PDB file of C-alpha atoms in Angstrom:
ATOM      1  CA  GLY A 149      37.104  94.078 103.631  1.00 75.00           C
ATOM      2  CA  THR A 150      40.752  94.919 103.684  1.00 81.00           C
ATOM      3  CA  ASN A 151      42.026  97.352 106.297  1.00 77.00           C
ATOM      4  CA  LEU A 152      44.208 100.122 104.912  1.00 69.00           C
ATOM      5  CA  ALA A 153      46.519 102.502 106.711  1.00 66.00           C
ATOM      6  CA  ILE A 154      47.316 105.546 104.608  1.00 65.00           C
ATOM      7  CA  THR A 155      50.193 107.748 105.695  1.00 66.00           C
ATOM      8  CA  ASN A 156      51.423 111.016 104.298  1.00 70.00           C
ATOM      9  CA  ILE A 157      55.011 111.885 105.149  1.00 81.00           C
ATOM     10  CA  ASN A 158      57.551 114.341 103.788  1.00 89.00           C
ATOM     11  CA  ALA A 159      59.895 113.261 101.012  1.00 93.00           C
ATOM     12  CA  ASP A 160      62.989 111.292 101.892  1.00 95.00           C
ATOM     13  CA  GLN A 161      66.010 113.596 101.792  1.00 96.00           C
ATOM     14  CA  LEU A 162      68.878 112.910  99.394  1.00 97.00           C
ATOM     15  CA  LYS A 163      72.427 114.086 100.025  1.00 97.00           C
ATOM     16  CA  LEU A 164      74.893 113.783  97.151  1.00 97.00           C
ATOM     17  CA  GLU A 165      78.580 114.435  96.738  1.00 98.00           C
ATOM     18  CA  MET A 166      79.937 114.482  93.188  1.00 98.00           C
ATOM     19  CA  ARG A 167      82.937 115.572  91.192  1.00 98.00           C
ATOM     20  CA  ILE A 168      82.191 116.673  87.645  1.00 98.00           C
ATOM     21  CA  PHE A 169      84.971 116.840  85.071  1.00 98.00           C
ATOM     22  CA  TYR A 170      83.776 119.361  82.500  1.00 98.00           C
ATOM     23  CA  ASP A 171      84.681 121.119  79.259  1.00 97.00           C
ATOM     24  CA  PRO A 172      85.711 124.692  80.207  1.00 97.00           C
ATOM     25  CA  LEU A 173      84.644 125.926  76.774  1.00 97.00           C
ATOM     26  CA  ILE A 174      81.053 124.985  77.609  1.00 97.00           C
ATOM     27  CA  LEU A 175      80.683 125.329  81.405  1.00 98.00           C
ATOM     28  CA  ASP A 176      82.219 127.695  83.917  1.00 97.00           C
ATOM     29  CA  ALA A 177      83.664 126.693  87.302  1.00 96.00           C
ATOM     30  CA  THR A 178      80.186 126.778  88.902  1.00 96.00           C
ATOM     31  CA  GLY A 179      78.670 124.434  86.299  1.00 97.00           C
ATOM     32  CA  THR A 180      76.813 127.215  84.495  1.00 97.00           C
ATOM     33  CA  LEU A 181      76.511 127.240  80.697  1.00 98.00           C
ATOM     34  CA  ILE A 182      78.900 129.922  79.429  1.00 97.00           C
ATOM     35  CA  SER A 183      76.753 130.626  76.363  1.00 96.00           C
ATOM     36  CA  GLU A 184      73.637 131.294  78.402  1.00 93.00           C
ATOM     37  CA  GLY A 185      74.767 132.379  81.864  1.00 92.00           C
ATOM     38  CA  THR A 186      72.028 130.924  84.086  1.00 95.00           C
ATOM     39  CA  THR A 187      71.427 127.272  83.188  1.00 97.00           C
ATOM     40  CA  LYS A 188      73.236 124.610  85.212  1.00 98.00           C
ATOM     41  CA  PRO A 189      73.002 121.381  83.179  1.00 98.00           C
ATOM     42  CA  VAL A 190      74.319 119.032  85.890  1.00 98.00           C
ATOM     43  CA  GLU A 191      71.968 120.326  88.576  1.00 98.00           C
ATOM     44  CA  ASN A 192      69.073 120.216  86.101  1.00 98.00           C
ATOM     45  CA  ALA A 193      69.911 116.619  85.128  1.00 98.00           C
ATOM     46  CA  ILE A 194      69.965 115.504  88.772  1.00 98.00           C
ATOM     47  CA  GLU A 195      66.723 117.305  89.635  1.00 97.00           C
ATOM     48  CA  ASN A 196      65.003 115.972  86.491  1.00 98.00           C
ATOM     49  CA  TYR A 197      66.070 112.423  87.283  1.00 98.00           C
ATOM     50  CA  ILE A 198      64.743 112.620  90.845  1.00 97.00           C
ATOM     51  CA  GLN A 199      61.515 114.392  89.906  1.00 96.00           C
ATOM     52  CA  ASN A 200      60.740 111.908  87.136  1.00 96.00           C
ATOM     53  CA  LEU A 201      61.025 108.829  89.328  1.00 95.00           C
ATOM     54  CA  PRO A 202      57.601 107.221  89.626  1.00 93.00           C
ATOM     55  CA  PHE A 203      55.964 107.228  93.052  1.00 92.00           C
ATOM     56  CA  ASP A 204      57.501 104.340  95.006  1.00 89.00           C
ATOM     57  CA  GLY A 205      60.039 104.040  92.188  1.00 90.00           C
ATOM     58  CA  THR A 206      63.615 102.953  92.715  1.00 95.00           C
ATOM     59  CA  TYR A 207      66.396 105.543  92.800  1.00 97.00           C
ATOM     60  CA  ASN A 208      69.325 103.932  91.002  1.00 97.00           C
ATOM     61  CA  LEU A 209      72.921 105.189  91.038  1.00 97.00           C
ATOM     62  CA  THR A 210      73.720 104.015  87.523  1.00 97.00           C
ATOM     63  CA  LYS A 211      70.676 105.800  86.116  1.00 97.00           C
ATOM     64  CA  LEU A 212      71.591 108.964  88.025  1.00 98.00           C
ATOM     65  CA  ILE A 213      75.106 108.873  86.551  1.00 98.00           C
ATOM     66  CA  ASP A 214      73.619 108.181  83.098  1.00 97.00           C
ATOM     67  CA  ALA A 215      71.432 111.288  83.443  1.00 98.00           C
ATOM     68  CA  VAL A 216      74.407 113.454  84.469  1.00 98.00           C
ATOM     69  CA  GLN A 217      76.699 111.971  81.803  1.00 97.00           C
ATOM     70  CA  VAL A 218      74.519 113.307  78.974  1.00 97.00           C
ATOM     71  CA  ALA A 219      74.301 116.837  80.405  1.00 98.00           C
ATOM     72  CA  ILE A 220      75.947 119.334  78.090  1.00 98.00           C
ATOM     73  CA  GLY A 221      79.558 120.090  78.977  1.00 97.00           C
ATOM     74  CA  VAL A 222      80.061 117.016  81.152  1.00 98.00           C
ATOM     75  CA  ILE A 223      83.090 114.905  80.283  1.00 98.00           C
ATOM     76  CA  ASP A 224      83.078 112.515  83.231  1.00 97.00           C
ATOM     77  CA  PRO A 225      80.861 112.466  86.336  1.00 98.00           C
ATOM     78  CA  GLU A 226      82.214 110.887  89.511  1.00 97.00           C
ATOM     79  CA  LEU A 227      79.790 109.961  92.264  1.00 97.00           C
ATOM     80  CA  ILE A 228      81.561 110.212  95.597  1.00 97.00           C
ATOM     81  CA  SER A 229      78.634 109.698  97.943  1.00 97.00           C
ATOM     82  CA  SER A 230      74.884 109.132  97.798  1.00 98.00           C
ATOM     83  CA  GLN A 231      73.001 109.093 101.087  1.00 98.00           C
ATOM     84  CA  ALA A 232      69.349 109.343 102.017  1.00 97.00           C
ATOM     85  CA  ARG A 233      67.196 109.573 105.090  1.00 96.00           C
ATOM     86  CA  SER A 234      63.554 109.318 105.957  1.00 94.00           C
ATOM     87  CA  GLY A 235      62.198 111.932 108.328  1.00 90.00           C
ATOM     88  CA  THR A 236      64.749 112.915 110.949  1.00 91.00           C
ATOM     89  CA  SER A 237      66.737 109.675 110.866  1.00 93.00           C
ATOM     90  CA  VAL A 238      70.465 109.785 110.122  1.00 96.00           C
ATOM     91  CA  PHE A 239      71.737 109.735 106.547  1.00 97.00           C
ATOM     92  CA  THR A 240      72.719 106.268 105.351  1.00 97.00           C
ATOM     93  CA  PRO A 241      74.298 105.209 102.052  1.00 97.00           C
ATOM     94  CA  THR A 242      71.692 104.483  99.385  1.00 97.00           C
ATOM     95  CA  GLY A 243      73.612 101.580  97.931  1.00 95.00           C
ATOM     96  CA  GLN A 244      73.083 100.851  94.237  1.00 97.00           C
ATOM     97  CA  SER A 245      69.326 101.357  94.581  1.00 96.00           C
ATOM     98  CA  TYR A 246      66.998 102.931  97.102  1.00 96.00           C
ATOM     99  CA  VAL A 247      63.226 103.031  97.532  1.00 95.00           C
ATOM    100  CA  ALA A 248      62.100 106.028  99.574  1.00 94.00           C
ATOM    101  CA  ASP A 249      59.910 105.377 102.607  1.00 92.00           C
ATOM    102  CA  ALA A 250      57.803 108.381 101.583  1.00 91.00           C
ATOM    103  CA  GLY A 251      57.562 107.132  98.004  1.00 92.00           C
ATOM    104  CA  TYR A 252      59.596 110.032  96.635  1.00 94.00           C
ATOM    105  CA  LEU A 253      62.887 111.894  97.114  1.00 95.00           C
ATOM    106  CA  GLU A 254      64.107 115.463  97.145  1.00 96.00           C
ATOM    107  CA  ILE A 255      67.517 117.049  97.559  1.00 97.00           C
ATOM    108  CA  ASP A 256      68.050 117.915 101.214  1.00 96.00           C
ATOM    109  CA  PRO A 257      67.918 121.734 101.431  1.00 96.00           C
ATOM    110  CA  SER A 258      70.837 121.645 103.880  1.00 95.00           C
ATOM    111  CA  PHE A 259      72.993 120.205 101.065  1.00 96.00           C
ATOM    112  CA  PRO A 260      71.889 122.087  97.910  1.00 96.00           C
ATOM    113  CA  LEU A 261      73.357 121.088  94.569  1.00 96.00           C
ATOM    114  CA  ASP A 262      74.914 124.545  94.073  1.00 94.00           C
ATOM    115  CA  ASP A 263      77.062 124.103  97.209  1.00 94.00           C
ATOM    116  CA  VAL A 264      80.749 123.642  96.279  1.00 90.00           C
ATOM    117  CA  ASN A 265      80.958 120.860  98.883  1.00 92.00           C
ATOM    118  CA  VAL A 266      78.186 118.947  97.087  1.00 96.00           C
ATOM    119  CA  ILE A 267      79.290 119.214  93.457  1.00 97.00           C
ATOM    120  CA  GLU A 268      82.907 120.002  92.701  1.00 97.00           C
ATOM    121  CA  TYR A 269      83.617 121.076  89.120  1.00 97.00           C
ATOM    122  CA  VAL A 270      87.009 120.232  87.635  1.00 98.00           C
ATOM    123  CA  ALA A 271      87.951 121.691  84.245  1.00 98.00           C
ATOM    124  CA  VAL A 272      89.460 119.286  81.732  1.00 96.00           C
ATOM    125  CA  THR A 273      91.320 120.474  78.670  1.00 85.00           C
ATOM    126  CA  ILE A 274      90.432 118.305  75.731  1.00 70.00           C
TER     127      ILE A 274
END
């Protein structure tokens, strides 16, 4: 028979840095929908993209930007940095695509999406 080695490790950690140019009539300076007060469309779009990657799927920068671009209130997303790490290794740039060692990704809790150093919101008057 074939020998198998099955491992179970924690998700690879993703660290993003983005600048979001937004419509100030739709979002506030924290990226929250003005009309609703609690929903953050950009954060939701990023989380949904990551969570819907298939196991051992490829994280792709263009697809991430596509997901953010269609979030309500977003005029122009700018990806400044995308880095990942497996386990306790150092963060390294993901490049255009990245396959997680663990088979899946999550946002590193040390760099949450609601941190102003992770996503900067810039109002644009249309």
